[in-house]
Amino acid sequence: MKVVEFRDVAKHFDVAATGAAAGDDTEGGQPKFAARDLSLHIDKDELVAVVGKTGCGKSTMFNLLIGLIAPNAGSVEVLGCDPFRQFNALAGKLSVVFQSDRLLPWRTALENVAYGLELRKVPKAERLAAGMDWLQRLGLEAHAHKWPHSLSGGMRQRVSIARAFATDPEILLCDEPFSALDELTGARLREEFRRLVKDTHKTGVFVTHSINEAIEIGDRILVFRAPGHVAAEFKVAEALQQFGKDGLKLKILDEMGS
């Protein structure tokens, strides 16, 4: 069952609104497209990695998916809703893990994890119990009452992941969440994140610029190329069997236009 679908989506930004000068991000005086002919789908319980070079339209796709912007043409559907026009209908059904942890510094780790549930008016005892459960799953129960400034970068990002899962969303969206971490910590968190998505039967969308990360985390990889369209897609298990990891990396690099 499709839970996310883009159909022939186009998105461009008005030159006057963005302050761009003619010749800067324009073609013949017209704005360049951030996305054009963008069609994709994501199935229930699927974990899809979106990979591409800087400026290829990954962020535009992400913002369209979470309803921050509307397409100029085509349609975006998330859980049967238009995420821009029916933004409130998706409240609690989507959770986002950003590149930075975005923890509230005046709240403890536990209070940060429970914050989304607080916004949804979940009773305090219930939301704190849920928050502690997710901190335990991520190995942070001993740090539940610490302030964000006293946690390492990896710990803070674990808290951010726990916060995303705690609201029990249907779809988890990740925007390069491990790019600021060292490779060892990032690898551990990728493994934990993938395991938790699968154990809880969530749908995941993972945006990254790292080919290795896309291969390690995705069931399927969508390769983006400018202007914001899917140049190729690979089912990871099948592609690894056919090409091997190094061969798959070369295939993805080629499709990225490297």
JSON list of N, CA and C in Angstrom, two decimals, residues 24-69:
[
{"chain": "A", "resi": 24, "resn": "ASP", "atom": "N", "xyz": [21.19, 34.22, -11.97]},
{"chain": "A", "resi": 24, "resn": "ASP", "atom": "CA", "xyz": [21.50, 33.47, -10.75]},
{"chain": "A", "resi": 24, "resn": "ASP", "atom": "C", "xyz": [20.33, 32.55, -10.46]},
{"chain": "A", "resi": 25, "resn": "ASP", "atom": "N", "xyz": [20.55, 31.25, -10.65]},
{"chain": "A", "resi": 25, "resn": "ASP", "atom": "CA", "xyz": [19.49, 30.26, -10.50]},
{"chain": "A", "resi": 25, "resn": "ASP", "atom": "C", "xyz": [18.33, 30.52, -11.46]},
{"chain": "A", "resi": 26, "resn": "THR", "atom": "N", "xyz": [18.64, 31.05, -12.61]},
{"chain": "A", "resi": 26, "resn": "THR", "atom": "CA", "xyz": [17.61, 31.28, -13.60]},
{"chain": "A", "resi": 26, "resn": "THR", "atom": "C", "xyz": [18.04, 30.73, -14.94]},
{"chain": "A", "resi": 27, "resn": "GLU", "atom": "N", "xyz": [17.07, 30.51, -15.80]},
{"chain": "A", "resi": 27, "resn": "GLU", "atom": "CA", "xyz": [17.32, 30.07, -17.16]},
{"chain": "A", "resi": 27, "resn": "GLU", "atom": "C", "xyz": [16.58, 31.03, -18.09]},
{"chain": "A", "resi": 28, "resn": "GLY", "atom": "N", "xyz": [17.34, 31.87, -18.83]},
{"chain": "A", "resi": 28, "resn": "GLY", "atom": "CA", "xyz": [16.71, 32.83, -19.71]},
{"chain": "A", "resi": 28, "resn": "GLY", "atom": "C", "xyz": [15.80, 33.80, -18.99]},
{"chain": "A", "resi": 29, "resn": "GLY", "atom": "N", "xyz": [16.19, 34.21, -17.77]},
{"chain": "A", "resi": 29, "resn": "GLY", "atom": "CA", "xyz": [15.37, 35.13, -16.99]},
{"chain": "A", "resi": 29, "resn": "GLY", "atom": "C", "xyz": [14.26, 34.46, -16.21]},
{"chain": "A", "resi": 30, "resn": "GLN", "atom": "N", "xyz": [14.07, 33.16, -16.39]},
{"chain": "A", "resi": 30, "resn": "GLN", "atom": "CA", "xyz": [13.03, 32.42, -15.68]},
{"chain": "A", "resi": 30, "resn": "GLN", "atom": "C", "xyz": [13.66, 31.62, -14.53]},
{"chain": "A", "resi": 31, "resn": "PRO", "atom": "N", "xyz": [12.94, 31.45, -13.43]},
{"chain": "A", "resi": 31, "resn": "PRO", "atom": "CA", "xyz": [13.50, 30.67, -12.32]},
{"chain": "A", "resi": 31, "resn": "PRO", "atom": "C", "xyz": [13.81, 29.23, -12.73]},
{"chain": "A", "resi": 32, "resn": "LYS", "atom": "N", "xyz": [14.88, 28.73, -12.21]},
{"chain": "A", "resi": 32, "resn": "LYS", "atom": "CA", "xyz": [15.16, 27.31, -12.39]},
{"chain": "A", "resi": 32, "resn": "LYS", "atom": "C", "xyz": [14.18, 26.50, -11.55]},
{"chain": "A", "resi": 33, "resn": "PHE", "atom": "N", "xyz": [13.94, 25.28, -11.98]},
{"chain": "A", "resi": 33, "resn": "PHE", "atom": "CA", "xyz": [13.07, 24.39, -11.23]},
{"chain": "A", "resi": 33, "resn": "PHE", "atom": "C", "xyz": [13.88, 23.67, -10.14]},
{"chain": "A", "resi": 34, "resn": "ALA", "atom": "N", "xyz": [13.34, 23.67, -8.92]},
{"chain": "A", "resi": 34, "resn": "ALA", "atom": "CA", "xyz": [13.92, 22.87, -7.85]},
{"chain": "A", "resi": 34, "resn": "ALA", "atom": "C", "xyz": [13.49, 21.42, -7.97]},
{"chain": "A", "resi": 35, "resn": "ALA", "atom": "N", "xyz": [12.33, 21.20, -8.59]},
{"chain": "A", "resi": 35, "resn": "ALA", "atom": "CA", "xyz": [11.84, 19.85, -8.89]},
{"chain": "A", "resi": 35, "resn": "ALA", "atom": "C", "xyz": [11.06, 19.93, -10.19]},
{"chain": "A", "resi": 36, "resn": "ARG", "atom": "N", "xyz": [11.22, 18.91, -11.03]},
{"chain": "A", "resi": 36, "resn": "ARG", "atom": "CA", "xyz": [10.49, 18.86, -12.29]},
{"chain": "A", "resi": 36, "resn": "ARG", "atom": "C", "xyz": [10.30, 17.40, -12.67]},
{"chain": "A", "resi": 37, "resn": "ASP", "atom": "N", "xyz": [9.07, 17.07, -13.06]},
{"chain": "A", "resi": 37, "resn": "ASP", "atom": "CA", "xyz": [8.74, 15.68, -13.44]},
{"chain": "A", "resi": 37, "resn": "ASP", "atom": "C", "xyz": [9.11, 14.71, -12.33]},
{"chain": "A", "resi": 38, "resn": "LEU", "atom": "N", "xyz": [8.84, 15.11, -11.09]},
{"chain": "A", "resi": 38, "resn": "LEU", "atom": "CA", "xyz": [9.18, 14.27, -9.93]},
{"chain": "A", "resi": 38, "resn": "LEU", "atom": "C", "xyz": [8.02, 13.33, -9.61]},
{"chain": "A", "resi": 39, "resn": "SER", "atom": "N", "xyz": [8.26, 12.06, -9.83]},
{"chain": "A", "resi": 39, "resn": "SER", "atom": "CA", "xyz": [7.28, 11.03, -9.50]},
{"chain": "A", "resi": 39, "resn": "SER", "atom": "C", "xyz": [7.97, 9.95, -8.67]},
{"chain": "A", "resi": 40, "resn": "LEU", "atom": "N", "xyz": [7.34, 9.59, -7.57]},
{"chain": "A", "resi": 40, "resn": "LEU", "atom": "CA", "xyz": [7.87, 8.53, -6.73]},
{"chain": "A", "resi": 40, "resn": "LEU", "atom": "C", "xyz": [6.76, 8.01, -5.83]},
{"chain": "A", "resi": 41, "resn": "HIS", "atom": "N", "xyz": [6.98, 6.84, -5.26]},
{"chain": "A", "resi": 41, "resn": "HIS", "atom": "CA", "xyz": [6.05, 6.32, -4.26]},
{"chain": "A", "resi": 41, "resn": "HIS", "atom": "C", "xyz": [6.84, 5.60, -3.18]},
{"chain": "A", "resi": 42, "resn": "ILE", "atom": "N", "xyz": [6.26, 5.55, -2.00]},
{"chain": "A", "resi": 42, "resn": "ILE", "atom": "CA", "xyz": [6.85, 4.82, -0.87]},
{"chain": "A", "resi": 42, "resn": "ILE", "atom": "C", "xyz": [5.75, 3.98, -0.26]},
{"chain": "A", "resi": 43, "resn": "ASP", "atom": "N", "xyz": [6.02, 2.70, -0.09]},
{"chain": "A", "resi": 43, "resn": "ASP", "atom": "CA", "xyz": [5.02, 1.76, 0.42]},
{"chain": "A", "resi": 43, "resn": "ASP", "atom": "C", "xyz": [5.06, 1.68, 1.94]},
{"chain": "A", "resi": 44, "resn": "LYS", "atom": "N", "xyz": [3.97, 1.22, 2.50]},
{"chain": "A", "resi": 44, "resn": "LYS", "atom": "CA", "xyz": [3.87, 1.02, 3.95]},
{"chain": "A", "resi": 44, "resn": "LYS", "atom": "C", "xyz": [4.97, 0.07, 4.42]},
{"chain": "A", "resi": 45, "resn": "ASP", "atom": "N", "xyz": [5.60, 0.39, 5.54]},
{"chain": "A", "resi": 45, "resn": "ASP", "atom": "CA", "xyz": [6.65, -0.40, 6.19]},
{"chain": "A", "resi": 45, "resn": "ASP", "atom": "C", "xyz": [7.95, -0.43, 5.39]},
{"chain": "A", "resi": 46, "resn": "GLU", "atom": "N", "xyz": [8.06, 0.39, 4.36]},
{"chain": "A", "resi": 46, "resn": "GLU", "atom": "CA", "xyz": [9.29, 0.44, 3.57]},
{"chain": "A", "resi": 46, "resn": "GLU", "atom": "C", "xyz": [10.21, 1.50, 4.13]},
{"chain": "A", "resi": 47, "resn": "LEU", "atom": "N", "xyz": [11.51, 1.24, 4.06]},
{"chain": "A", "resi": 47, "resn": "LEU", "atom": "CA", "xyz": [12.52, 2.22, 4.46]},
{"chain": "A", "resi": 47, "resn": "LEU", "atom": "C", "xyz": [13.28, 2.63, 3.21]},
{"chain": "A", "resi": 48, "resn": "VAL", "atom": "N", "xyz": [13.04, 3.85, 2.76]},
{"chain": "A", "resi": 48, "resn": "VAL", "atom": "CA", "xyz": [13.59, 4.33, 1.50]},
{"chain": "A", "resi": 48, "resn": "VAL", "atom": "C", "xyz": [14.65, 5.39, 1.77]},
{"chain": "A", "resi": 49, "resn": "ALA", "atom": "N", "xyz": [15.82, 5.22, 1.16]},
{"chain": "A", "resi": 49, "resn": "ALA", "atom": "CA", "xyz": [16.89, 6.21, 1.24]},
{"chain": "A", "resi": 49, "resn": "ALA", "atom": "C", "xyz": [16.86, 7.06, -0.03]},
{"chain": "A", "resi": 50, "resn": "VAL", "atom": "N", "xyz": [16.96, 8.36, 0.16]},
{"chain": "A", "resi": 50, "resn": "VAL", "atom": "CA", "xyz": [17.01, 9.31, -0.96]},
{"chain": "A", "resi": 50, "resn": "VAL", "atom": "C", "xyz": [18.41, 9.91, -0.96]},
{"chain": "A", "resi": 51, "resn": "VAL", "atom": "N", "xyz": [19.15, 9.71, -2.07]},
{"chain": "A", "resi": 51, "resn": "VAL", "atom": "CA", "xyz": [20.54, 10.14, -2.13]},
{"chain": "A", "resi": 51, "resn": "VAL", "atom": "C", "xyz": [20.76, 10.99, -3.37]},
{"chain": "A", "resi": 52, "resn": "GLY", "atom": "N", "xyz": [21.64, 11.97, -3.24]},
{"chain": "A", "resi": 52, "resn": "GLY", "atom": "CA", "xyz": [21.96, 12.82, -4.37]},
{"chain": "A", "resi": 52, "resn": "GLY", "atom": "C", "xyz": [22.92, 13.91, -3.94]},
{"chain": "A", "resi": 53, "resn": "LYS", "atom": "N", "xyz": [23.48, 14.58, -4.94]},
{"chain": "A", "resi": 53, "resn": "LYS", "atom": "CA", "xyz": [24.43, 15.65, -4.67]},
{"chain": "A", "resi": 53, "resn": "LYS", "atom": "C", "xyz": [23.72, 16.89, -4.12]},
{"chain": "A", "resi": 54, "resn": "THR", "atom": "N", "xyz": [24.47, 17.78, -3.52]},
{"chain": "A", "resi": 54, "resn": "THR", "atom": "CA", "xyz": [23.93, 19.06, -3.07]},
{"chain": "A", "resi": 54, "resn": "THR", "atom": "C", "xyz": [23.28, 19.79, -4.24]},
{"chain": "A", "resi": 55, "resn": "GLY", "atom": "N", "xyz": [22.07, 20.29, -4.03]},
{"chain": "A", "resi": 55, "resn": "GLY", "atom": "CA", "xyz": [21.38, 21.04, -5.06]},
{"chain": "A", "resi": 55, "resn": "GLY", "atom": "C", "xyz": [20.57, 20.21, -6.02]},
{"chain": "A", "resi": 56, "resn": "CYS", "atom": "N", "xyz": [20.41, 18.91, -5.71]},
{"chain": "A", "resi": 56, "resn": "CYS", "atom": "CA", "xyz": [19.69, 18.02, -6.64]},
{"chain": "A", "resi": 56, "resn": "CYS", "atom": "C", "xyz": [18.19, 18.00, -6.39]},
{"chain": "A", "resi": 57, "resn": "GLY", "atom": "N", "xyz": [17.72, 18.63, -5.32]},
{"chain": "A", "resi": 57, "resn": "GLY", "atom": "CA", "xyz": [16.29, 18.67, -5.05]},
{"chain": "A", "resi": 57, "resn": "GLY", "atom": "C", "xyz": [15.83, 17.82, -3.89]},
{"chain": "A", "resi": 58, "resn": "LYS", "atom": "N", "xyz": [16.74, 17.21, -3.14]},
{"chain": "A", "resi": 58, "resn": "LYS", "atom": "CA", "xyz": [16.35, 16.37, -2.01]},
{"chain": "A", "resi": 58, "resn": "LYS", "atom": "C", "xyz": [15.57, 17.18, -0.97]},
{"chain": "A", "resi": 59, "resn": "SER", "atom": "N", "xyz": [16.09, 18.35, -0.63]},
{"chain": "A", "resi": 59, "resn": "SER", "atom": "CA", "xyz": [15.44, 19.17, 0.39]},
{"chain": "A", "resi": 59, "resn": "SER", "atom": "C", "xyz": [14.08, 19.67, -0.07]},
{"chain": "A", "resi": 60, "resn": "THR", "atom": "N", "xyz": [13.97, 19.98, -1.36]},
{"chain": "A", "resi": 60, "resn": "THR", "atom": "CA", "xyz": [12.67, 20.40, -1.90]},
{"chain": "A", "resi": 60, "resn": "THR", "atom": "C", "xyz": [11.66, 19.27, -1.77]},
{"chain": "A", "resi": 61, "resn": "MET", "atom": "N", "xyz": [12.07, 18.06, -2.14]},
{"chain": "A", "resi": 61, "resn": "MET", "atom": "CA", "xyz": [11.19, 16.90, -1.98]},
{"chain": "A", "resi": 61, "resn": "MET", "atom": "C", "xyz": [10.77, 16.74, -0.53]},
{"chain": "A", "resi": 62, "resn": "PHE", "atom": "N", "xyz": [11.71, 16.88, 0.39]},
{"chain": "A", "resi": 62, "resn": "PHE", "atom": "CA", "xyz": [11.44, 16.72, 1.82]},
{"chain": "A", "resi": 62, "resn": "PHE", "atom": "C", "xyz": [10.42, 17.76, 2.28]},
{"chain": "A", "resi": 63, "resn": "ASN", "atom": "N", "xyz": [10.61, 19.01, 1.87]},
{"chain": "A", "resi": 63, "resn": "ASN", "atom": "CA", "xyz": [9.70, 20.08, 2.28]},
{"chain": "A", "resi": 63, "resn": "ASN", "atom": "C", "xyz": [8.31, 19.91, 1.68]},
{"chain": "A", "resi": 64, "resn": "LEU", "atom": "N", "xyz": [8.23, 19.40, 0.47]},
{"chain": "A", "resi": 64, "resn": "LEU", "atom": "CA", "xyz": [6.94, 19.09, -0.13]},
{"chain": "A", "resi": 64, "resn": "LEU", "atom": "C", "xyz": [6.24, 17.97, 0.64]},
{"chain": "A", "resi": 65, "resn": "LEU", "atom": "N", "xyz": [7.01, 16.98, 1.05]},
{"chain": "A", "resi": 65, "resn": "LEU", "atom": "CA", "xyz": [6.44, 15.81, 1.73]},
{"chain": "A", "resi": 65, "resn": "LEU", "atom": "C", "xyz": [5.86, 16.19, 3.08]},
{"chain": "A", "resi": 66, "resn": "ILE", "atom": "N", "xyz": [6.54, 17.08, 3.81]},
{"chain": "A", "resi": 66, "resn": "ILE", "atom": "CA", "xyz": [6.04, 17.44, 5.14]},
{"chain": "A", "resi": 66, "resn": "ILE", "atom": "C", "xyz": [5.10, 18.64, 5.11]},
{"chain": "A", "resi": 67, "resn": "GLY", "atom": "N", "xyz": [4.80, 19.14, 3.92]},
{"chain": "A", "resi": 67, "resn": "GLY", "atom": "CA", "xyz": [3.78, 20.17, 3.80]},
{"chain": "A", "resi": 67, "resn": "GLY", "atom": "C", "xyz": [4.23, 21.58, 4.06]},
{"chain": "A", "resi": 68, "resn": "LEU", "atom": "N", "xyz": [5.54, 21.85, 4.02]},
{"chain": "A", "resi": 68, "resn": "LEU", "atom": "CA", "xyz": [6.01, 23.21, 4.23]},
{"chain": "A", "resi": 68, "resn": "LEU", "atom": "C", "xyz": [5.84, 24.07, 2.98]},
{"chain": "A", "resi": 69, "resn": "ILE", "atom": "N", "xyz": [5.84, 23.44, 1.81]},
{"chain": "A", "resi": 69, "resn": "ILE", "atom": "CA", "xyz": [5.63, 24.15, 0.56]},
{"chain": "A", "resi": 69, "resn": "ILE", "atom": "C", "xyz": [4.67, 23.33, -0.30]}
]
